[in-house]
Short mmCIF file of C-alpha atoms and ligand atoms in Angstrom, two decimals:
data_model
loop_
_atom_site.label_atom_id
_atom_site.label_comp_id
_atom_site.label_asym_id
_atom_site.label_seq_id
_atom_site.Cartn_x
_atom_site.Cartn_y
_atom_site.Cartn_z
CA MET A 254 -17.37 -2.45 0.13
CA ALA A 255 -13.93 -2.13 -1.48
CA ILE A 256 -10.58 -4.00 -1.44
CA LEU A 257 -7.49 -1.92 -0.68
CA VAL A 258 -4.55 -3.09 -2.78
CA THR A 259 -1.26 -1.69 -1.50
CA GLY A 260 1.40 -1.62 -4.25
CA GLY A 261 -1.33 -2.24 -6.77
CA ALA A 262 0.62 -0.51 -9.55
CA GLY A 263 3.34 -3.12 -9.29
CA TYR A 264 3.91 -6.29 -11.26
CA ILE A 265 1.83 -8.73 -9.23
CA GLY A 266 -0.45 -6.02 -7.78
CA SER A 267 -1.58 -4.83 -11.26
CA HIS A 268 -2.34 -8.41 -12.46
CA THR A 269 -4.26 -9.02 -9.20
CA ALA A 270 -6.18 -5.73 -9.54
CA ILE A 271 -7.43 -6.88 -12.97
CA GLU A 272 -8.63 -10.18 -11.66
CA LEU A 273 -10.36 -8.47 -8.72
CA ILE A 274 -12.23 -6.00 -10.93
CA GLN A 275 -13.25 -8.73 -13.36
CA ALA A 276 -14.63 -10.73 -10.40
CA GLY A 277 -16.80 -7.72 -9.51
CA TYR A 278 -14.84 -6.21 -6.62
CA GLU A 279 -14.40 -2.49 -6.11
CA VAL A 280 -10.65 -1.86 -6.04
CA VAL A 281 -8.75 0.96 -4.33
CA ILE A 282 -4.96 1.12 -5.09
CA VAL A 283 -2.38 2.94 -3.07
CA ASP A 284 1.18 3.09 -4.53
CA ASP A 285 4.08 5.47 -4.19
CA TYR A 286 5.39 4.65 -7.66
CA SER A 287 8.80 3.80 -6.22
CA ASN A 288 8.89 0.61 -8.39
CA SER A 289 6.01 1.28 -10.84
CA LYS A 290 4.68 3.91 -13.22
CA PRO A 291 1.32 5.91 -13.48
CA ALA A 292 0.74 4.28 -16.93
CA VAL A 293 -0.11 0.96 -15.13
CA ILE A 294 -3.39 2.41 -13.83
CA ASP A 295 -4.37 3.34 -17.38
CA ARG A 296 -3.57 -0.25 -18.52
CA ILE A 297 -5.60 -1.75 -15.68
CA GLU A 298 -8.58 0.42 -16.83
CA GLU A 299 -7.98 -0.59 -20.45
CA LEU A 300 -7.82 -4.32 -19.69
CA SER A 301 -10.57 -4.57 -17.02
CA GLY A 302 -12.96 -1.91 -18.33
CA LYS A 303 -13.03 -0.11 -14.98
CA ARG A 304 -10.64 2.45 -13.54
CA PRO A 305 -9.69 1.64 -9.94
CA ALA A 306 -9.65 4.42 -7.37
CA PHE A 307 -6.01 5.46 -6.91
CA HIS A 308 -4.08 7.37 -4.29
CA GLU A 309 -0.32 8.11 -4.62
CA VAL A 310 0.64 7.29 -1.10
CA ASN A 311 3.62 5.73 0.68
CA ILE A 312 2.21 3.43 3.38
CA CYS A 313 4.60 4.91 5.97
CA ASP A 314 2.72 8.20 5.74
CA LYS A 315 -0.01 7.60 8.31
CA ASP A 316 -1.94 10.84 7.76
CA LYS A 317 -2.14 10.27 3.99
CA LEU A 318 -2.99 6.56 4.39
CA ARG A 319 -5.72 7.43 6.95
CA GLU A 320 -7.35 9.67 4.38
CA VAL A 321 -7.63 6.66 2.11
CA PHE A 322 -9.39 4.63 4.86
CA GLU A 323 -11.70 7.62 5.51
CA ALA A 324 -12.57 8.00 1.78
CA HIS A 325 -13.52 4.37 1.14
CA GLU A 326 -15.52 1.68 2.91
CA LEU A 327 -12.92 -1.16 2.97
CA GLU A 328 -13.62 -4.77 3.73
CA ALA A 329 -10.09 -6.22 3.13
CA VAL A 330 -6.55 -5.37 2.23
CA ILE A 331 -4.23 -7.18 -0.16
CA HIS A 332 -0.82 -6.03 0.90
CA PHE A 333 1.94 -5.92 -1.86
CA ALA A 334 3.64 -2.66 -1.05
CA GLY A 335 7.26 -3.08 -0.17
CA PHE A 336 10.85 -2.99 -1.51
CA LYS A 337 11.78 -6.35 -3.01
CA ALA A 338 15.38 -6.44 -4.26
CA VAL A 339 17.40 -8.99 -2.35
CA GLY A 340 20.80 -7.51 -3.20
CA GLU A 341 19.79 -3.96 -2.42
CA SER A 342 18.39 -5.09 0.95
CA VAL A 343 21.85 -6.46 1.93
CA LEU A 344 23.41 -3.03 1.15
CA GLU A 345 20.62 -0.95 2.68
CA PRO A 346 18.95 -3.03 5.47
CA LEU A 347 17.49 0.02 7.32
CA LYS A 348 15.85 1.30 4.18
CA TYR A 349 14.09 -2.11 3.89
CA TYR A 350 13.18 -2.40 7.61
CA ASN A 351 11.84 1.17 7.66
CA ASN A 352 9.80 0.95 4.49
CA ASN A 353 8.56 -2.62 4.66
CA LEU A 354 8.11 -3.03 8.43
CA ASN A 355 7.06 0.48 9.55
CA GLY A 356 4.82 0.73 6.53
CA THR A 357 3.07 -2.50 7.48
CA ILE A 358 2.72 -1.40 11.11
CA VAL A 359 1.04 1.86 10.01
CA LEU A 360 -1.20 -0.07 7.68
CA MET A 361 -2.24 -2.58 10.36
CA GLU A 362 -2.84 0.19 12.96
CA LEU A 363 -5.19 1.90 10.48
CA MET A 364 -6.86 -1.43 9.70
CA ASN A 365 -7.64 -1.78 13.44
CA ALA A 366 -8.80 1.78 13.76
CA PHE A 367 -11.22 1.45 10.89
CA ASP A 368 -12.27 -2.14 11.79
CA VAL A 369 -10.80 -3.68 8.59
CA LYS A 370 -9.53 -7.03 9.85
CA ASN A 371 -9.08 -9.10 6.68
CA ILE A 372 -5.69 -9.22 5.01
CA VAL A 373 -3.97 -11.18 2.20
CA PHE A 374 -0.23 -10.69 2.56
CA SER A 375 2.38 -11.05 -0.27
CA SER A 376 4.98 -13.19 1.43
CA SER A 377 7.68 -15.26 -0.22
CA ALA A 378 9.18 -18.70 -0.45
CA THR A 379 12.39 -17.03 0.66
CA VAL A 380 11.19 -17.55 4.28
CA TYR A 381 12.01 -21.30 3.90
CA GLY A 382 15.67 -20.27 4.10
CA MET A 383 18.58 -22.59 3.30
CA ASN A 384 18.06 -25.46 5.76
CA ASN A 385 14.91 -27.09 4.34
CA THR A 386 14.74 -29.65 1.53
CA ALA A 387 12.34 -29.09 -1.41
CA PRO A 388 9.46 -29.55 -1.90
CA PHE A 389 8.72 -27.01 0.81
CA THR A 390 5.64 -27.38 2.99
CA GLU A 391 4.02 -24.64 5.01
CA ASP A 392 4.83 -26.33 8.34
CA MET A 393 8.60 -26.34 7.78
CA PRO A 394 10.79 -24.20 10.02
CA LEU A 395 11.41 -20.64 8.75
CA SER A 396 14.57 -18.63 8.44
CA THR A 397 16.02 -15.99 6.15
CA THR A 398 19.36 -15.10 4.62
CA ASN A 399 18.86 -11.46 3.70
CA PRO A 400 17.05 -8.36 5.00
CA TYR A 401 14.41 -8.52 2.26
CA GLY A 402 13.50 -12.04 3.30
CA THR A 403 13.62 -11.04 7.02
CA THR A 404 11.00 -8.33 6.39
CA LYS A 405 8.71 -10.97 4.91
CA LEU A 406 9.25 -13.18 7.93
CA PHE A 407 8.67 -10.40 10.38
CA ILE A 408 5.50 -9.22 8.65
CA GLU A 409 4.15 -12.79 8.79
CA GLN A 410 4.84 -12.70 12.54
CA PHE A 411 3.16 -9.25 12.90
CA ILE A 412 0.02 -10.69 11.36
CA LYS A 413 0.08 -13.88 13.41
CA ASP A 414 0.51 -11.94 16.63
CA GLN A 415 -2.25 -9.47 15.72
CA ALA A 416 -4.60 -12.34 14.94
CA ALA A 417 -3.76 -13.99 18.25
CA ALA A 418 -4.59 -10.72 20.09
CA ASP A 419 -7.76 -10.13 18.19
CA LYS A 420 -9.84 -13.17 17.04
CA ASP A 421 -11.72 -11.08 14.53
CA TRP A 422 -8.56 -10.88 12.31
CA SER A 423 -8.41 -13.14 9.25
CA ALA A 424 -5.34 -13.50 7.11
CA ALA A 425 -3.74 -15.50 4.29
CA LEU A 426 0.09 -15.44 4.04
CA LEU A 427 0.86 -16.19 0.36
CA ARG A 428 4.38 -17.55 -0.11
CA TYR A 429 5.14 -16.99 -3.78
CA PHE A 430 7.78 -19.04 -5.54
CA ASN A 431 9.07 -17.48 -8.70
CA PRO A 432 6.49 -15.26 -10.48
CA ILE A 433 7.15 -14.74 -14.20
CA GLY A 434 5.04 -14.20 -17.37
CA ALA A 435 2.57 -11.39 -18.11
CA HIS A 436 -1.09 -10.78 -18.97
CA GLN A 437 -1.85 -12.42 -22.33
CA SER A 438 -2.54 -8.95 -23.87
CA GLY A 439 1.11 -7.90 -23.42
CA ARG A 440 -0.15 -4.60 -22.02
CA ILE A 441 1.13 -5.12 -18.46
CA GLY A 442 4.21 -6.97 -17.24
CA GLU A 443 7.34 -6.91 -15.16
CA ASP A 444 9.21 -3.57 -15.52
CA PRO A 445 12.19 -3.57 -13.14
CA ASN A 446 14.09 -0.46 -12.37
CA ASP A 447 17.78 -0.56 -13.54
CA ILE A 448 19.53 -3.95 -14.15
CA PRO A 449 17.07 -6.78 -13.44
CA ASN A 450 17.82 -8.88 -10.46
CA ASN A 451 15.49 -11.68 -11.48
CA LEU A 452 16.06 -14.31 -14.18
CA MET A 453 13.14 -13.80 -16.61
CA PRO A 454 13.31 -10.00 -16.95
CA TYR A 455 17.02 -10.39 -17.58
CA ILE A 456 16.38 -12.97 -20.29
CA THR A 457 13.74 -10.81 -21.99
CA GLN A 458 16.11 -7.86 -22.00
CA VAL A 459 18.78 -10.03 -23.67
CA ALA A 460 16.15 -11.12 -26.16
CA VAL A 461 15.13 -7.49 -26.95
CA GLY A 462 18.80 -6.51 -27.35
CA LYS A 463 18.98 -4.37 -24.19
CA ARG A 464 21.55 -6.73 -22.54
CA GLU A 465 24.47 -8.59 -24.17
CA GLN A 466 24.11 -12.03 -22.58
CA LEU A 467 22.75 -13.78 -19.55
CA SER A 468 25.16 -14.63 -16.72
CA VAL A 469 24.10 -17.99 -15.24
CA PHE A 470 24.85 -17.74 -11.52
CA GLY A 471 26.49 -21.04 -10.73
CA SER A 472 26.71 -24.36 -12.59
CA ASP A 473 27.97 -26.58 -9.72
CA TYR A 474 24.73 -26.99 -7.71
CA ASP A 475 23.46 -30.43 -6.82
CA THR A 476 20.87 -30.29 -9.62
CA PRO A 477 20.41 -32.22 -12.92
CA ASP A 478 22.46 -29.70 -15.00
CA GLY A 479 24.26 -27.89 -12.13
CA THR A 480 22.27 -24.68 -12.46
CA GLY A 481 19.79 -23.37 -9.89
CA VAL A 482 16.32 -24.99 -9.78
CA ARG A 483 13.24 -22.84 -9.03
CA ASP A 484 9.41 -23.19 -9.13
CA TYR A 485 8.33 -20.67 -11.78
CA ILE A 486 4.65 -19.62 -11.66
CA HIS A 487 2.66 -17.58 -14.16
CA VAL A 488 1.74 -14.20 -12.68
CA VAL A 489 -1.91 -14.67 -13.81
CA ASP A 490 -2.05 -18.00 -11.92
CA LEU A 491 -0.62 -16.18 -8.93
CA ALA A 492 -3.22 -13.30 -9.29
CA LYS A 493 -6.07 -15.87 -9.36
CA GLY A 494 -4.64 -17.37 -6.18
CA HIS A 495 -5.04 -14.01 -4.46
CA LEU A 496 -8.72 -13.92 -5.43
CA LEU A 497 -9.35 -17.37 -3.90
CA ALA A 498 -7.36 -16.44 -0.78
CA LEU A 499 -9.41 -13.24 -0.38
CA GLU A 500 -12.69 -15.19 -0.66
CA ASN A 501 -11.44 -17.61 1.99
CA VAL A 502 -10.25 -14.79 4.24
CA LEU A 503 -13.63 -13.04 4.04
CA LYS A 504 -15.45 -16.11 5.32
CA THR A 505 -13.02 -17.33 8.04
CA THR A 506 -10.87 -16.04 10.87
CA GLY A 507 -7.30 -16.93 12.00
CA VAL A 508 -4.04 -16.97 9.94
CA GLU A 509 -3.01 -19.55 7.34
CA PRO A 510 0.17 -19.61 5.13
CA TYR A 511 -0.17 -21.01 1.58
CA ASN A 512 2.46 -21.92 -0.93
CA LEU A 513 1.70 -20.50 -4.36
CA GLY A 514 3.85 -22.48 -6.75
CA THR A 515 3.37 -25.12 -9.43
CA GLY A 516 5.15 -27.91 -7.53
CA VAL A 517 7.57 -28.38 -10.41
CA GLY A 518 11.20 -27.17 -10.41
CA TYR A 519 13.07 -26.02 -13.55
CA SER A 520 16.75 -25.15 -13.84
CA VAL A 521 18.10 -21.88 -15.29
CA LEU A 522 19.14 -23.67 -18.42
CA ASP A 523 15.74 -25.33 -18.63
CA VAL A 524 14.21 -21.85 -18.72
CA VAL A 525 16.68 -20.56 -21.26
CA LYS A 526 15.92 -23.47 -23.57
CA ALA A 527 12.18 -23.18 -23.11
CA PHE A 528 12.31 -19.43 -23.86
CA GLU A 529 14.39 -20.02 -26.98
CA LYS A 530 12.00 -22.69 -28.23
CA ALA A 531 8.79 -20.86 -27.33
CA ASN A 532 9.92 -17.62 -29.00
CA ASP A 533 12.40 -18.77 -31.67
CA VAL A 534 15.03 -16.46 -30.29
CA ALA A 535 18.60 -17.13 -29.14
CA ILE A 536 19.64 -16.26 -25.60
CA PRO A 537 23.48 -16.14 -25.37
CA TYR A 538 24.78 -16.93 -21.88
CA GLN A 539 27.93 -17.49 -19.86
CA LEU A 540 28.36 -19.72 -16.80
CA VAL A 541 29.73 -17.71 -13.86
CA GLU A 542 30.11 -17.97 -10.12
CA ARG A 543 27.19 -18.58 -7.80
CA ARG A 544 25.34 -15.48 -6.56
CA PRO A 545 25.86 -15.20 -2.73
CA GLY A 546 22.77 -16.18 -0.75
CA ASP A 547 21.27 -18.31 -3.52
CA ILE A 548 20.09 -21.87 -2.71
CA GLY A 549 20.41 -24.70 -5.20
CA THR A 550 16.87 -26.01 -5.31
CA SER A 551 13.53 -24.44 -4.37
CA TYR A 552 10.04 -25.67 -5.35
CA ALA A 553 6.66 -25.90 -3.65
CA ASP A 554 4.46 -28.54 -2.22
CA ALA A 555 1.25 -26.73 -3.29
CA THR A 556 -1.28 -29.29 -2.05
CA LYS A 557 -2.53 -27.08 0.80
CA ALA A 558 -3.64 -24.23 -1.49
CA LYS A 559 -5.34 -26.70 -3.75
CA ALA A 560 -7.14 -28.46 -0.86
CA GLU A 561 -8.18 -25.39 1.06
CA LEU A 562 -8.48 -22.65 -1.55
CA GLY A 563 -9.37 -24.77 -4.57
CA TRP A 564 -6.41 -23.22 -6.37
CA GLU A 565 -4.29 -24.86 -9.04
CA THR A 566 -2.10 -23.51 -11.79
CA GLU A 567 -3.11 -23.55 -15.42
CA PHE A 568 -0.12 -22.14 -17.33
CA SER A 569 2.93 -24.09 -18.50
CA LEU A 570 6.56 -22.90 -18.58
CA GLU A 571 6.14 -22.41 -22.34
CA ASP A 572 3.07 -20.11 -21.67
CA MET A 573 5.19 -18.17 -19.19
CA CYS A 574 8.06 -17.74 -21.66
CA ARG A 575 5.72 -16.74 -24.48
CA ASP A 576 3.79 -14.19 -22.35
CA SER A 577 7.02 -12.66 -20.89
CA TRP A 578 8.40 -12.15 -24.32
CA ASN A 579 5.05 -10.83 -25.73
CA TRP A 580 5.10 -8.13 -23.00
CA GLN A 581 8.77 -7.21 -23.47
CA LYS A 582 8.75 -7.03 -27.26
CA SER A 583 5.59 -4.92 -27.22
CA ASN A 584 7.11 -2.68 -24.51
CA PRO A 585 10.89 -2.69 -25.10
CA ASN A 586 11.31 0.06 -22.55
CA GLY A 587 8.63 -1.08 -20.13
CA TYR A 588 6.14 1.63 -19.23
CA ALA A 589 8.64 4.43 -19.78
C1 LIG B 142 16.21 -17.44 -10.16
C2 LIG B 142 17.28 -18.34 -10.57
C3 LIG B 142 19.51 -17.53 -9.88
C4 LIG B 142 19.34 -13.94 -12.47
C5 LIG B 142 14.02 -13.98 -5.55
C6 LIG B 142 13.54 -13.67 -4.20
C7 LIG B 142 12.06 -14.13 -4.06
C8 LIG B 142 11.23 -13.53 -5.20
C9 LIG B 142 11.86 -13.70 -6.55
C10 LIG B 142 11.42 -11.03 -5.21
C11 LIG B 142 18.35 -18.52 -9.47
C12 LIG B 142 19.37 -17.53 -11.41
C13 LIG B 142 19.03 -15.11 -11.81
C14 LIG B 142 20.45 -13.96 -13.41
C15 LIG B 142 20.76 -16.28 -12.93
N1 LIG B 142 10.81 -12.19 -4.83
N2 LIG B 142 19.73 -16.31 -12.07
N3 LIG B 142 21.11 -15.09 -13.62
O1 LIG B 142 16.53 -15.57 -6.30
O2 LIG B 142 14.88 -17.49 -6.73
O3 LIG B 142 14.04 -15.35 -5.80
O4 LIG B 142 13.26 -13.28 -6.55
O5 LIG B 142 11.19 -10.52 -6.21
O6 LIG B 142 11.60 -13.73 -2.80
O7 LIG B 142 14.25 -14.37 -3.28
O8 LIG B 142 14.78 -15.41 -8.19
O9 LIG B 142 14.88 -14.73 -10.53
O10 LIG B 142 16.63 -13.85 -8.95
O11 LIG B 142 16.71 -16.21 -9.61
O12 LIG B 142 21.41 -17.31 -13.20
O13 LIG B 142 20.77 -12.90 -14.07
O14 LIG B 142 17.97 -17.75 -11.68
O15 LIG B 142 20.75 -17.94 -9.44
O16 LIG B 142 18.87 -19.88 -9.58
P1 LIG B 142 15.16 -16.00 -6.69
P2 LIG B 142 15.73 -14.95 -9.35
#
C-alpha cells in the first residue's frame, strides 16, 4: 500500500517524503512543478536511498489524477499541493480558489471513488485570523484575512463535511505555524520563486548577497521589541509531525485539527540576531511600515499534538538558522 503525497516536490512535501520513505512507507508524489523543480525528486532519492514514484500532474486535472489512483494501491493521502503566497492571493483570488479548492474537490472525489479515505491536510495557523489571542488552541474560532487563508479554512470544512457524511473517513488537519530550516544535509530546502514573501528565505538571500537588506515590516506592534512575533518550527520537526499524524489517521476515524508549532514566539529581530550569531554573518535591515494583513503575535499551544500524536519538537531556533543558511550557501540559486 502506498501514500500519495500531493505537492511532494515542494519545501515541506519533500522533507516529509524523506521521513516517510525512511519509515518504510511506499511514496507516490504528484506535483505540477508550479512552485518546485524536478531536481527535488533526485535529491529525495539521494537522501532517502529510494526514488519515489512520480507523476507530473496538476490536481485539477481529474483524468490525469485518476490515472495515478489506477496505477497505485493507495492507503492514504498527504495533501500539500496548493498555491501559498498570501500577497499573490489578494491580487488573484480566483486563481487561488480555482487551484486550491477545485483541486482539492477533484482529489477528494477520486479518494472516494477508489476507497481511499485517510487524509493528512496541510493547513495553516493563518486560520486563527486576527481576533484570537496567542497561544492559539485548536478550539478557538476561525477566520481569515486573505484568499490564501480562506482556501485553507474552506478545505478544512470540505474535509469535516465529508467525514460527517461518511464515517469511514479519517483526517488530521495540521495547522503549521512558521516552517523554516532545511534538511541537515543542505541538499533540500526552501526555494521560493521570485522575491521571497517569507522572512527566513529573505534573510538567507541577504546573507548570500542576492538581496541588499531585509525590510522589517513594522516596529510598532505590541511585542517586546515592536516587531512581529511568530512561532518558528524546523521543517524536519514538521515533517516528523506528518508521520505521526498519518499513523494516527490510519488507526482512527473522524477529523482532528492539530497545531504544529513549538509553543515559543520569536520576534523578527530575535530571528535576525539568532541568524547572525549562529552563522557569523551580518544581516543589514531597515525598519519599515507594517505589511497589510499581518498580525502582531502568533504562536501555538502545541499540547494537543503532544498528547494525542506523541509529537514534540527537537530543533532550536539556532538549529533552524544554521540549517537554513547551510542550504542557501550550498545552493545559492536554489535548485536552478
Ligand atoms: C513572518 C514575520 C512579517 C518578511 C505566512 C502565512 C502562513 C505560512 C507562512 C505560507 C512577520 C515579518 C516577513 C520580510 C518581515 N504559510 N517579515 N520582512 O506572514 O507569519 O505567515 O507564511 O507559506 O500561512 O500566513 O510568515 O515569514 O511572511 O512573516 O519583517 O521580508 O516576519 O511581518 O512578522 P507569516 P512570514
